[in-house]
Coordinates of C-alpha atoms and ligand atoms in Angstrom, one line a residue:
Chain A
X1 CA 5.4 -30.8 10.6
X2 CA 3.1 -28.0 9.5
X3 CA 2.5 -27.1 13.1
X4 CA 6.2 -27.1 13.6
X5 CA 6.5 -24.7 10.6
X6 CA 3.8 -22.5 12.0
X7 CA 5.6 -22.4 15.3
X8 CA 8.9 -21.5 13.5
X9 CA 7.1 -18.7 11.7
X10 CA 5.8 -17.2 14.9
X11 CA 8.7 -16.5 17.2
X12 CA 6.9 -13.4 18.5
X13 CA 3.7 -15.2 19.2
X14 CA 4.6 -18.0 21.6
X15 CA 1.8 -19.4 23.6
X16 CA -1.7 -20.2 22.5
X17 CA -3.0 -19.9 19.9
X18 CA -0.1 -20.1 17.5
X19 CA -0.1 -17.1 15.2
X20 CA 1.7 -16.4 12.0
X21 CA 1.3 -14.2 8.9
X22 CA 0.4 -15.9 5.6
X23 CA 3.1 -13.7 3.9
X24 CA 5.7 -15.4 6.1
X25 CA 4.5 -18.8 4.9
X26 CA 4.7 -17.5 1.4
X27 CA 8.4 -16.6 1.8
X28 CA 9.2 -20.0 3.3
X29 CA 7.2 -21.8 0.5
X30 CA 9.2 -20.0 -2.1
X31 CA 12.5 -21.2 -0.6
X32 CA 11.3 -24.8 -0.7
X33 CA 10.0 -24.5 -4.2
X34 CA 13.1 -22.8 -5.4
X35 CA 15.1 -25.9 -4.6
X36 CA 12.6 -28.2 -6.3
X37 CA 11.9 -26.1 -9.4
X38 CA 14.9 -24.8 -11.2
X39 CA 12.7 -22.9 -13.6
X40 CA 11.0 -20.9 -10.8
X41 CA 11.6 -17.1 -11.0
X42 CA 10.5 -14.5 -8.5
X43 CA 9.8 -10.9 -9.2
X44 CA 9.2 -8.1 -6.8
X45 CA 8.6 -4.3 -6.9
X46 CA 10.7 -2.7 -4.2
X47 CA 8.8 -4.5 -1.4
X48 CA 10.8 -7.7 -1.0
X49 CA 11.3 -7.2 2.7
X50 CA 7.6 -6.8 3.3
X51 CA 6.3 -9.4 0.8
X52 CA 9.0 -11.9 2.1
X53 CA 10.4 -12.7 -1.3
X54 CA 13.8 -11.4 -0.1
X55 CA 14.9 -14.7 1.3
X56 CA 14.4 -16.3 -2.1
X57 CA 16.3 -13.4 -3.7
X58 CA 19.2 -14.1 -1.3
X59 CA 19.1 -17.9 -1.9
X60 CA 18.7 -17.7 -5.7
X61 CA 19.9 -14.2 -6.8
X62 CA 20.1 -15.3 -10.5
X63 CA 16.4 -16.1 -10.4
X64 CA 15.2 -13.1 -8.5
X65 CA 14.4 -9.8 -10.2
X66 CA 13.6 -6.6 -8.2
X67 CA 11.8 -4.5 -10.8
X68 CA 11.7 -1.4 -8.7
X69 CA 8.6 0.7 -8.1
X70 CA 7.1 -0.3 -11.5
X71 CA 4.3 -2.9 -11.0
X72 CA 2.9 -2.7 -14.5
X73 CA 6.3 -3.3 -16.0
X74 CA 6.9 -6.2 -13.5
X75 CA 3.7 -8.0 -14.8
X76 CA 4.9 -7.6 -18.4
X77 CA 8.3 -9.0 -17.5
X78 CA 6.6 -11.9 -15.7
X79 CA 4.7 -12.6 -18.8
X80 CA 7.8 -12.6 -21.0
X81 CA 9.7 -14.9 -18.6
X82 CA 6.7 -17.3 -18.5
X83 CA 6.5 -17.3 -22.3
X84 CA 10.0 -18.7 -22.3
X85 CA 9.0 -21.6 -20.0
X86 CA 9.6 -20.2 -16.6
X87 CA 7.2 -20.5 -13.7
X88 CA 6.9 -17.0 -12.2
X89 CA 5.8 -15.6 -8.9
X90 CA 5.3 -11.8 -9.0
X91 CA 4.8 -10.0 -5.8
X92 CA 3.9 -6.6 -4.4
X93 CA 1.2 -5.3 -2.1
X94 CA -2.3 -6.4 -3.2
X95 CA -3.2 -2.7 -4.0
X96 CA -0.4 -2.3 -6.5
X97 CA -0.1 -5.9 -7.9
X98 CA -3.8 -6.1 -8.8
X99 CA -4.8 -2.4 -8.9
X100 CA -1.9 -0.7 -10.6
X101 CA -1.2 -3.6 -13.0
X102 CA -4.7 -5.0 -13.6
X103 CA -4.6 -4.5 -17.3
X104 CA -1.2 -6.0 -17.7
X105 CA -2.3 -9.0 -15.7
X106 CA -5.3 -9.4 -17.9
X107 CA -3.7 -8.7 -21.3
X108 CA -0.2 -10.1 -20.9
X109 CA -0.7 -12.9 -18.4
X110 CA -4.3 -14.1 -18.4
X111 CA -5.1 -13.8 -22.1
X112 CA -2.1 -15.9 -23.3
X113 CA -2.7 -18.1 -20.2
X114 CA 0.9 -17.8 -19.0
X115 CA 2.2 -19.5 -16.0
X116 CA 2.4 -16.5 -13.7
X117 CA 1.3 -16.5 -10.1
X118 CA 0.5 -13.0 -8.8
X119 CA 1.1 -13.4 -5.1
X120 CA 0.2 -10.3 -3.2
X121 CA 0.6 -9.4 0.4
X122 CA -0.9 -6.6 2.6
X123 CA -4.4 -7.3 1.4
X124 CA -7.4 -5.8 3.2
X125 CA -8.0 -3.7 6.3
X126 CA -5.3 -5.3 8.4
X127 CA -2.6 -3.1 6.7
X128 CA -3.9 -0.8 9.4
X129 CA -2.2 2.6 9.8
X130 CA -1.2 3.0 6.1
X131 CA -4.9 3.8 5.5
X132 CA -7.1 3.6 2.5
X133 CA -4.5 4.1 -0.2
X134 CA -3.0 0.8 0.9
X135 CA -6.0 -1.2 2.1
X136 CA -6.8 -3.3 -0.9
X137 CA -10.5 -4.3 -0.6
X138 CA -11.3 -4.8 -4.2
X139 CA -8.7 -7.3 -5.4
X140 CA -10.7 -10.5 -5.1
X141 CA -13.3 -8.9 -7.4
X142 CA -10.7 -7.6 -9.8
X143 CA -8.9 -11.0 -10.1
X144 CA -12.0 -13.2 -10.0
X145 CA -13.6 -11.6 -13.1
X146 CA -10.6 -12.3 -15.3
X147 CA -11.3 -15.5 -17.4
X148 CA -9.0 -18.4 -16.4
X149 CA -7.6 -16.6 -13.4
X150 CA -7.8 -18.8 -10.2
X151 CA -8.0 -17.0 -6.9
X152 CA -6.7 -18.4 -3.6
X153 CA -7.2 -16.7 -0.2
X154 CA -5.6 -18.9 2.5
X155 CA -6.8 -18.6 6.1
X156 CA -3.6 -19.2 7.9
X157 CA 0.1 -19.9 7.5
X158 CA -0.4 -23.7 7.0
X159 CA -3.0 -23.2 4.3
X160 CA -0.9 -20.4 2.7
X161 CA 2.1 -22.7 2.3
X162 CA 0.0 -25.4 0.7
X163 CA -1.9 -22.9 -1.5
X164 CA 1.4 -21.4 -2.8
X165 CA 2.7 -24.9 -3.6
X166 CA -0.6 -25.9 -5.4
X167 CA -0.4 -22.7 -7.5
X168 CA 3.2 -23.4 -8.4
X169 CA 2.5 -27.0 -9.4
X170 CA -0.6 -26.2 -11.5
X171 CA -0.2 -24.7 -14.9
X172 CA -1.6 -21.2 -15.7
X173 CA -2.3 -17.9 -13.9
X174 CA -3.2 -17.6 -10.3
X175 CA -3.9 -14.9 -7.8
X176 CA -2.8 -15.7 -4.2
X177 CA -4.0 -13.1 -1.6
X178 CA -1.9 -12.9 1.5
X179 CA -1.9 -10.8 4.7
X180 CA 0.5 -8.6 6.6
X181 CA -0.9 -9.4 10.1
X182 CA -0.3 -12.5 12.1
X183 CA -3.4 -14.6 12.6
X184 CA -4.2 -17.8 14.6
X185 CA -3.3 -21.0 12.9
X186 CA -6.5 -22.8 12.1
X187 CA -5.4 -25.9 10.3
X188 CA -3.6 -28.9 11.7
X189 CA -0.7 -30.9 10.2
X190 CA -3.0 -33.4 8.5
X191 CA -4.7 -30.7 6.4
X192 CA -4.7 -31.3 2.7
X193 CA -5.4 -28.3 0.5
X194 CA -7.0 -28.8 -2.9
X195 CA -7.8 -26.2 -5.6
X196 CA -11.5 -26.1 -5.9
X197 CA -12.2 -27.5 -2.5
X198 CA -13.4 -25.8 0.7
X199 CA -12.9 -27.2 4.2
X200 CA -15.5 -27.5 7.0
X201 CA -13.5 -26.3 10.0
X202 CA -16.4 -26.5 12.4
X203 CA -19.7 -28.3 12.0
X204 CA -23.2 -27.0 12.8
X205 CA -26.7 -27.0 11.3
X206 CA -28.2 -23.6 12.2
X207 CA -26.2 -21.4 9.8
X208 CA -23.3 -21.8 7.5
X209 CA -20.6 -19.2 7.5
X210 CA -18.3 -19.3 4.4
X211 CA -15.1 -17.3 5.0
X212 CA -11.7 -16.8 3.5
X213 CA -8.4 -15.2 4.7
X214 CA -8.3 -13.7 8.2
X215 CA -12.1 -14.0 8.4
X216 CA -11.9 -17.8 8.9
X217 CA -10.4 -17.2 12.3
X218 CA -13.0 -14.5 13.0
X219 CA -15.8 -16.9 11.9
X220 CA -14.6 -19.5 14.3
X221 CA -14.7 -17.0 17.1
X222 CA -18.2 -16.0 16.1
X223 CA -19.2 -19.7 16.1
X224 CA -17.9 -20.0 19.6
X225 CA -20.0 -17.1 20.8
X226 CA -23.1 -18.3 18.9
X227 CA -22.7 -21.8 20.5
X228 CA -23.0 -20.2 23.9
X229 CA -26.5 -19.0 22.8
X230 CA -27.4 -22.4 21.5
X231 CA -26.7 -21.7 17.8
X232 CA -24.5 -24.2 16.0
X233 CA -22.7 -22.6 13.1
X234 CA -21.0 -24.5 10.4
X235 CA -17.8 -22.7 9.4
X236 CA -16.4 -23.3 5.9
X237 CA -12.9 -22.1 4.9
X238 CA -13.1 -21.3 1.3
X239 CA -9.5 -20.4 0.2
X240 CA -10.4 -21.5 -3.3
X241 CA -12.6 -18.6 -4.1
X242 CA -12.2 -19.5 -7.8
X243 CA -12.8 -22.2 -8.7
X244 CA -15.2 -22.3 -5.8
X245 CA -16.4 -25.5 -4.1
X246 CA -20.0 -25.3 -5.3
X247 CA -21.0 -28.7 -3.9
X248 CA -19.8 -27.9 -0.4
X249 CA -21.7 -24.6 -0.4
X250 CA -24.9 -26.2 -1.8
X251 CA -24.8 -28.9 0.8
X252 CA -24.3 -26.4 3.6
X253 CA -27.2 -24.3 2.4
X254 CA -29.5 -27.3 2.3
X255 CA -28.4 -28.5 5.7
X256 CA -28.4 -25.1 7.5
X257 CA -31.1 -23.2 5.6
X258 CA -29.1 -19.9 5.6
X259 CA -25.6 -18.9 4.6
X260 CA -23.5 -15.9 5.6
X261 CA -20.2 -14.9 4.0
X262 CA -17.3 -13.1 5.6
X263 CA -14.3 -11.5 3.9
X264 CA -11.9 -8.7 4.5
X265 CA -13.0 -7.2 1.2
X266 CA -15.9 -5.3 -0.5
X267 CA -19.1 -7.2 -0.5
X268 CA -19.6 -6.4 -4.2
X269 CA -17.9 -9.0 -6.3
X270 CA -15.9 -10.8 -3.7
X271 CA -16.3 -14.2 -2.0
X272 CA -20.0 -13.3 -1.0
X273 CA -20.9 -12.7 -4.6
X274 CA -19.2 -15.9 -5.7
X275 CA -21.2 -17.9 -3.1
X276 CA -24.4 -16.2 -4.1
X277 CA -23.7 -17.0 -7.7
X278 CA -23.7 -20.7 -6.7
X279 CA -26.7 -20.6 -4.4
X280 CA -29.0 -18.5 -6.6
X281 CA -29.1 -21.3 -9.1
X282 CA -28.6 -24.4 -7.0
X283 CA -30.1 -23.8 -3.5
X284 CA -31.5 -20.3 -2.9
X285 CA -31.6 -19.6 0.9
X286 CA -31.5 -16.4 2.9
X287 CA -28.1 -14.9 2.9
X288 CA -26.1 -12.2 4.6
X289 CA -22.8 -10.7 3.4
X290 CA -20.2 -9.5 5.8
X291 CA -17.5 -7.3 4.3
X292 CA -17.0 -3.7 3.3
X293 CA -20.2 -2.0 2.2
X294 CA -19.2 0.4 -0.6
X295 CA -16.7 2.3 1.4
X296 CA -13.0 2.7 1.7
X297 CA -11.0 1.9 4.9
X298 CA -9.0 4.4 7.0
X299 CA -6.0 4.6 9.2
X300 CA -6.0 2.8 12.6
X301 CA -4.9 -0.2 14.4
X302 CA -5.5 -3.3 12.2
X303 CA -7.7 -5.2 14.7
X304 CA -9.6 -2.0 15.7
X305 CA -10.5 -1.6 12.1
X306 CA -11.7 -5.2 11.8
X307 CA -14.0 -4.6 14.8
X308 CA -15.1 -1.2 13.5
X309 CA -16.4 -2.7 10.3
X310 CA -18.1 -5.5 12.1
X311 CA -15.7 -8.2 10.9
X312 CA -14.5 -9.5 14.2
X313 CA -16.0 -12.4 16.1
X314 CA -18.7 -10.4 17.9
X315 CA -19.5 -8.5 14.7
X316 CA -20.0 -11.6 12.7
X317 CA -22.0 -13.2 15.5
X318 CA -24.4 -10.3 15.5
X319 CA -24.9 -10.5 11.8
X320 CA -25.4 -14.2 12.1
X321 CA -28.1 -13.8 14.7
X322 CA -29.9 -11.3 12.5
X323 CA -29.8 -13.6 9.5
X324 CA -31.2 -16.5 11.6
X325 CA -34.0 -14.2 12.9
X326 CA -34.9 -13.3 9.3
X327 CA -35.0 -17.0 8.4
X328 CA -37.6 -17.6 11.1
X329 CA -39.9 -14.7 10.1
Chain B
X1 CA 14.5 37.7 -5.9
X2 CA 16.8 36.3 -3.2
X3 CA 15.9 35.3 0.3
X4 CA 16.3 37.9 3.0
X5 CA 18.3 36.9 6.1
X6 CA 15.0 36.7 8.1
X7 CA 13.4 34.5 5.5
X8 CA 16.3 32.2 5.4
X9 CA 16.2 31.9 9.2
X10 CA 12.5 31.2 9.2
X11 CA 12.8 28.5 6.5
X12 CA 15.6 26.8 8.4
X13 CA 13.6 26.9 11.6
X14 CA 10.6 25.5 9.9
X15 CA 12.7 22.7 8.4
X16 CA 14.1 21.9 11.8
X17 CA 10.5 21.7 13.1
X18 CA 9.6 19.4 10.3
X19 CA 12.4 17.1 11.3
X20 CA 11.4 17.1 14.9
X21 CA 7.8 16.6 14.0
X22 CA 8.6 13.7 11.7
X23 CA 10.4 12.0 14.7
X24 CA 7.7 12.8 17.2
X25 CA 4.8 11.9 15.0
X26 CA 6.1 8.5 13.9
X27 CA 7.2 7.8 17.4
X28 CA 3.7 8.5 18.7
X29 CA 2.2 6.5 16.0
X30 CA 4.7 3.7 16.5
X31 CA 4.8 3.4 12.7
X32 CA 5.2 5.6 9.6
X33 CA 7.9 7.1 7.5
X34 CA 10.3 9.5 9.2
X35 CA 13.4 9.4 6.9
X36 CA 11.9 10.9 3.7
X37 CA 10.3 14.0 5.2
X38 CA 13.5 14.7 7.2
X39 CA 15.5 14.7 3.9
X40 CA 12.8 16.8 2.1
X41 CA 12.5 19.3 5.0
X42 CA 14.6 22.1 3.5
X43 CA 13.0 22.1 0.0
X44 CA 9.5 21.6 1.3
X45 CA 10.0 24.5 3.8
X46 CA 11.4 26.8 1.2
X47 CA 8.4 26.0 -1.0
X48 CA 5.8 26.3 1.7
X49 CA 7.2 29.5 3.3
X50 CA 8.6 31.4 0.3
X51 CA 6.5 30.3 -2.7
X52 CA 3.4 28.3 -2.2
X53 CA 0.4 30.6 -2.0
X54 CA -1.6 28.6 0.6
X55 CA -2.5 29.7 4.1
X56 CA -5.3 29.6 6.6
X57 CA -7.2 32.5 4.9
X58 CA -7.1 31.5 1.3
X59 CA -7.5 27.7 1.7
X60 CA -10.9 27.8 -0.1
X61 CA -9.9 30.3 -2.8
X62 CA -10.1 28.5 -6.1
X63 CA -7.3 30.5 -7.6
X64 CA -4.7 29.7 -4.9
X65 CA -1.7 27.5 -5.6
X66 CA -2.0 23.8 -5.4
X67 CA 0.3 21.2 -3.9
X68 CA 0.4 17.4 -4.4
X69 CA 2.6 15.1 -2.4
X70 CA 3.2 12.4 -5.0
X71 CA 5.4 10.4 -2.6
X72 CA 2.6 10.4 -0.1
X73 CA 4.4 8.2 2.4
X74 CA 6.4 11.4 3.4
X75 CA 3.2 13.1 4.7
X76 CA 4.5 13.7 8.2
X77 CA 6.5 16.6 6.7
X78 CA 3.5 17.9 4.8
X79 CA 1.3 17.8 7.9
X80 CA 4.0 19.6 10.0
X81 CA 4.2 22.4 7.4
X82 CA 0.4 22.8 7.2
X83 CA 0.2 23.0 11.0
X84 CA 3.1 25.5 11.0
X85 CA 1.2 27.6 8.5
X86 CA -1.8 27.6 10.8
X87 CA -4.2 25.3 8.8
X88 CA -4.8 23.2 11.8
X89 CA -3.5 22.8 15.4
X90 CA 0.0 21.4 16.2
X91 CA -1.6 19.2 18.8
X92 CA -3.4 17.2 16.1
X93 CA 0.0 16.2 14.7
X94 CA 0.3 13.6 17.4
X95 CA -3.0 11.9 16.2
X96 CA -1.2 11.0 13.0
X97 CA -2.1 7.6 11.7
X98 CA -4.6 7.0 14.6
X99 CA -8.2 5.9 14.2
X100 CA -10.5 8.8 13.5
X101 CA -7.7 11.3 12.7
X102 CA -7.9 13.3 9.4
X103 CA -4.1 13.0 9.3
X104 CA -4.2 9.6 7.6
X105 CA -1.1 7.4 7.1
X106 CA -1.1 8.7 3.5
X107 CA -2.7 12.0 2.5
X108 CA -6.4 12.1 2.0
X109 CA -7.8 15.2 0.2
X110 CA -9.3 17.6 2.8
X111 CA -9.5 21.2 1.7
X112 CA -10.3 22.4 5.2
X113 CA -6.8 21.2 6.2
X114 CA -5.1 22.3 2.9
X115 CA -4.6 18.8 1.6
X116 CA -5.3 19.1 -2.1
X117 CA -5.0 15.5 -3.2
X118 CA -5.2 11.9 -1.9
X119 CA -2.0 10.1 -2.6
X120 CA 0.0 7.1 -1.4
X121 CA 0.1 5.0 -4.5
X122 CA 3.3 6.1 -6.2
X123 CA 3.2 7.4 -9.7
X124 CA -0.2 9.0 -9.7
X125 CA 0.6 12.5 -8.4
X126 CA 2.2 14.2 -11.3
X127 CA -0.6 13.4 -13.7
X128 CA -3.1 15.0 -11.4
X129 CA -0.8 18.0 -11.3
X130 CA -1.0 18.2 -15.1
X131 CA -4.8 18.3 -14.9
X132 CA -4.8 21.0 -12.3
X133 CA -2.3 23.1 -14.2
X134 CA -4.3 22.6 -17.4
X135 CA -7.4 23.8 -15.8
X136 CA -5.7 26.8 -14.2
X137 CA -4.2 27.7 -17.5
X138 CA -7.6 27.4 -19.3
X139 CA -9.2 29.6 -16.6
X140 CA -6.5 32.2 -17.0
X141 CA -5.7 32.0 -13.3
X142 CA -2.3 32.8 -11.8
X143 CA -2.4 29.5 -9.9
X144 CA 0.8 27.6 -9.8
X145 CA 0.8 23.8 -9.3
X146 CA 3.6 22.2 -7.3
X147 CA 4.1 18.4 -7.1
X148 CA 6.6 16.6 -4.9
X149 CA 8.0 13.4 -6.2
X150 CA 10.9 11.1 -5.5
X151 CA 13.6 9.1 -7.1
X152 CA 11.8 5.9 -6.2
X153 CA 8.6 7.2 -7.7
X154 CA 10.4 8.0 -10.9
X155 CA 10.5 4.3 -11.6
X156 CA 6.8 4.3 -12.3
X157 CA 6.0 4.6 -16.0
X158 CA 3.1 7.0 -15.3
X159 CA 5.5 9.7 -14.2
X160 CA 6.9 9.8 -17.7
X161 CA 3.5 9.8 -19.3
X162 CA 2.7 12.9 -17.2
X163 CA 6.1 14.4 -18.1
X164 CA 5.3 14.0 -21.8
X165 CA 1.9 15.6 -21.4
X166 CA 3.0 18.5 -19.3
X167 CA 5.6 19.5 -21.9
X168 CA 3.2 18.9 -24.8
X169 CA 0.6 21.3 -23.2
X170 CA 3.3 23.8 -22.3
X171 CA 2.5 23.9 -18.6
X172 CA 4.8 26.6 -17.4
X173 CA 2.6 26.8 -14.2
X174 CA 3.7 23.3 -13.2
X175 CA 6.7 22.5 -11.1
X176 CA 7.9 19.1 -9.8
X177 CA 10.3 18.9 -7.0
X178 CA 12.0 15.5 -6.9
X179 CA 13.5 14.1 -3.7
X180 CA 16.6 12.4 -4.9
X181 CA 18.1 10.7 -1.9
X182 CA 19.4 7.6 -3.7
X183 CA 17.2 5.4 -1.4
X184 CA 14.1 3.3 -1.9
X185 CA 12.6 0.6 0.3
X186 CA 14.7 -2.3 -0.8
X187 CA 18.0 -0.3 -0.6
X188 CA 20.2 1.9 -2.7
X189 CA 18.7 3.0 -6.1
X190 CA 21.7 1.9 -8.1
X191 CA 21.4 -1.7 -6.8
X192 CA 17.6 -2.0 -6.9
X193 CA 16.7 -0.1 -10.1
X194 CA 18.9 2.7 -11.3
X195 CA 17.0 5.8 -12.5
X196 CA 20.2 7.5 -13.8
X197 CA 20.2 11.2 -14.3
X198 CA 16.8 12.6 -13.6
X199 CA 17.7 16.2 -14.7
X200 CA 18.8 14.9 -18.1
X201 CA 15.6 12.8 -18.3
X202 CA 13.2 15.7 -17.6
X203 CA 15.2 17.9 -19.9
X204 CA 14.9 15.3 -22.7
X205 CA 11.2 15.3 -22.1
X206 CA 11.1 19.0 -22.8
X207 CA 11.2 20.4 -19.3
X208 CA 13.2 23.2 -17.8
X209 CA 15.2 21.0 -15.4
X210 CA 17.8 21.9 -12.8
X211 CA 19.8 20.0 -10.2
X212 CA 20.1 21.6 -6.7
X213 CA 21.6 20.7 -3.3
X214 CA 18.3 19.8 -1.6
X215 CA 19.6 21.2 1.7
X216 CA 20.7 24.6 0.4
X217 CA 17.6 26.8 0.9
X218 CA 19.1 29.7 -1.2
X219 CA 19.7 27.4 -4.2
X220 CA 16.2 25.9 -3.8
X221 CA 14.7 29.3 -3.7
X222 CA 16.6 30.4 -6.8
X223 CA 15.4 27.3 -8.6
X224 CA 11.8 28.0 -7.6
X225 CA 12.2 31.6 -8.9
X226 CA 13.7 30.4 -12.2
X227 CA 10.6 28.1 -12.6
X228 CA 8.4 31.2 -12.4
X229 CA 10.3 32.8 -15.2
X230 CA 9.5 30.0 -17.6
X231 CA 6.7 30.9 -20.1
X232 CA 6.3 27.7 -22.1
X233 CA 7.9 24.8 -20.3
X234 CA 7.1 23.0 -17.0
X235 CA 10.0 22.9 -14.5
X236 CA 11.7 20.0 -12.7
X237 CA 13.9 20.7 -9.7
X238 CA 15.9 17.7 -8.8
X239 CA 16.7 18.1 -5.1
X240 CA 19.7 16.0 -4.0
X241 CA 19.0 15.1 -0.4
X242 CA 20.1 12.8 2.4
X243 CA 17.3 10.7 3.9
X244 CA 17.0 11.2 7.7
X245 CA 19.0 14.5 7.4
X246 CA 19.9 16.0 10.8
X247 CA 20.1 12.9 12.9
X248 CA 23.4 11.1 12.6
X249 CA 22.1 7.6 13.1
X250 CA 19.3 8.0 10.6
X251 CA 21.2 9.7 7.7
X252 CA 21.5 7.9 4.4
X253 CA 20.0 4.7 5.7
X254 CA 17.2 2.9 3.8
X255 CA 16.1 1.3 7.1
X256 CA 14.6 4.7 8.1
X257 CA 12.3 4.8 5.1
X258 CA 9.4 3.3 7.0
X259 CA 10.3 2.5 10.6
X260 CA 9.4 4.7 13.5
X261 CA 12.0 5.6 16.1
X262 CA 11.3 4.0 19.5
X263 CA 11.3 6.2 22.6
X264 CA 15.0 6.1 23.2
X265 CA 15.8 6.7 19.5
X266 CA 13.3 9.5 19.5
X267 CA 14.9 11.1 22.5
X268 CA 18.4 10.9 20.9
X269 CA 17.1 12.2 17.6
X270 CA 15.3 15.2 19.2
X271 CA 18.4 16.0 21.2
X272 CA 20.5 16.1 18.0
X273 CA 17.8 18.3 16.4
X274 CA 18.1 20.7 19.4
X275 CA 14.6 20.1 20.7
Ligands
LIG1 C1 2.5 2.1 -6.6 C2 3.2 1.9 -5.4 N1 4.1 0.8 -5.3 C3 4.7 0.6 -4.1 C4 4.5 1.4 -3.0 C5 5.2 1.0 -1.7 N2 6.3 2.0 -1.5 C6 6.1 3.1 -0.7 S1 7.4 4.1 -0.7 C7 8.3 3.1 -1.7 C8 9.7 3.5 -2.1 C9 9.7 4.7 -2.9 O1 11.0 5.2 -3.0 P1 11.2 6.7 -2.5 O2 10.0 7.5 -2.7 O3 12.4 7.2 -3.1 O4 11.4 6.4 -1.0 P2 12.2 7.2 0.1 O5 13.4 7.9 -0.5 O6 11.3 8.2 0.8 O7 12.7 6.2 1.1 C10 7.5 2.0 -2.1 C11 8.0 0.9 -3.0 C12 3.6 2.5 -3.2 N3 3.4 3.3 -2.1 N4 3.0 2.7 -4.3
LIG2 MG1 14.2 8.0 -2.4

């Protein structure tokens, strides 16, 4: 059924592999949840066509509020609705939802522990041509440091749908990071997503690659390339960046002897930092961090940018080989 | 001072070139925002040709005027005017939004090209203009600071924080030109989030504020002249425009906010624009 949904989501990407954008899955999940949860409200800030909340707005106009280009105000309104018992999803682009409105998310949503899910799309480099003003590469950090805020970065449309549902069903604040671009569907229909759990999507014992979002697909491509050179990489999809699956990471470090992280995000403070925080105390091993190194993005084709910054399959494979070399020396 | 016949003709020609370039650039990029700059073309061209003291020779003069495109998504128009004023080649316009081009999808500060400020996140521009105007005033420079904004951007609270500060500091050297086309991404302003009467709002915030027909270059010029007469108040010129102006199938349609014309649409649009 999930594969069917992924196929439905990807009319433009027929053939193999099935591709879909996590934001499309978000829009679909909201429609399903709207029917099940009469207290669910959805807010947007003049980007409902792009974030895919529009369909919810058409189906449930009395529970949809377009707040206009005013993200800080939207987060305050979300907090007020939640204080009255509503479950609220508030959406914009990742840049504006977490950047423009960070303090409102912290003070008005996280401090009182309100039931607000900040679900933001267009995260990372794969916004492409819009350039650095729109390529949010700091949001995982910004959301992860807020006490009580849980952070989910699904790898594909299947996982996105499950993650959105999990966030809706759990009480309290969440950040769900979604993408604009279509990506290969990684998970099958039997996949069960759980908050706080990662998933081994390929097994291996030479290196562990922990990835989230679009980088899970890239890590799988890297593992394929590495296998041709006799290196077996374990690939872990870690959508639950916070709470993170410390046991799975520790076990991977002990089995593989080195761990690399991959994210469409700054290295500082993101998934890589979260993994390092676990391993530094539980199983210190050589590590490498793939992501943005203290720089902003730029305009260009989304996938050209991913390659340019060494975050495609070949780029990750090269970093992995270097890490394995350093492990030997 | 009123426009001479020659000035008027030059401004209209520049505005038409802005419209053509907006179509060509977004078509070549296969993405971007053509509608906004086409609607803003007349007031932007009046500003750039008859008022803004920025050209190829003075681009590095600290006392020259400054310009900030608060509604940064409309930068195809800004780039067209900077190229028309000789700050860089017209050929580079077709590199818009492509990897390696300095003509980023939203403006990135580059003084060699005459781009004074990085923008793209709505709401930020006017505050930066307040800072620039404050510094110019403090230095005793004749610098004027111009900020373009929009009706959609006026929904951001920061705009009104900046408006409060500009009036408080008596920044007569600051002028905001607001593109009021009644359109934002999700549709018509009134239906999404009504901003009501922006002239009244700016006036209530202590500004010299006027409404103009944003396609009447003489009225726009007169408003820019009246801003220069102010001695204690910042000025707001609310320019009432039509998004996609000049191309029948693009006019007044929110859909043309952020979609590039395909080859056939571009051909039709350029034909209507007399290219
Ligand atoms: C802070 C922020 N929020 C959201 C956006 C996305 N966005 C870009 S343009 C736009 C609509 C703005 O309305 P307006 O400037 O009036 O658009 P136009 O008339 O040019 O279509 C939005 C929401 C943004 N760039 N910045
Ligand atoms: Mg508008």
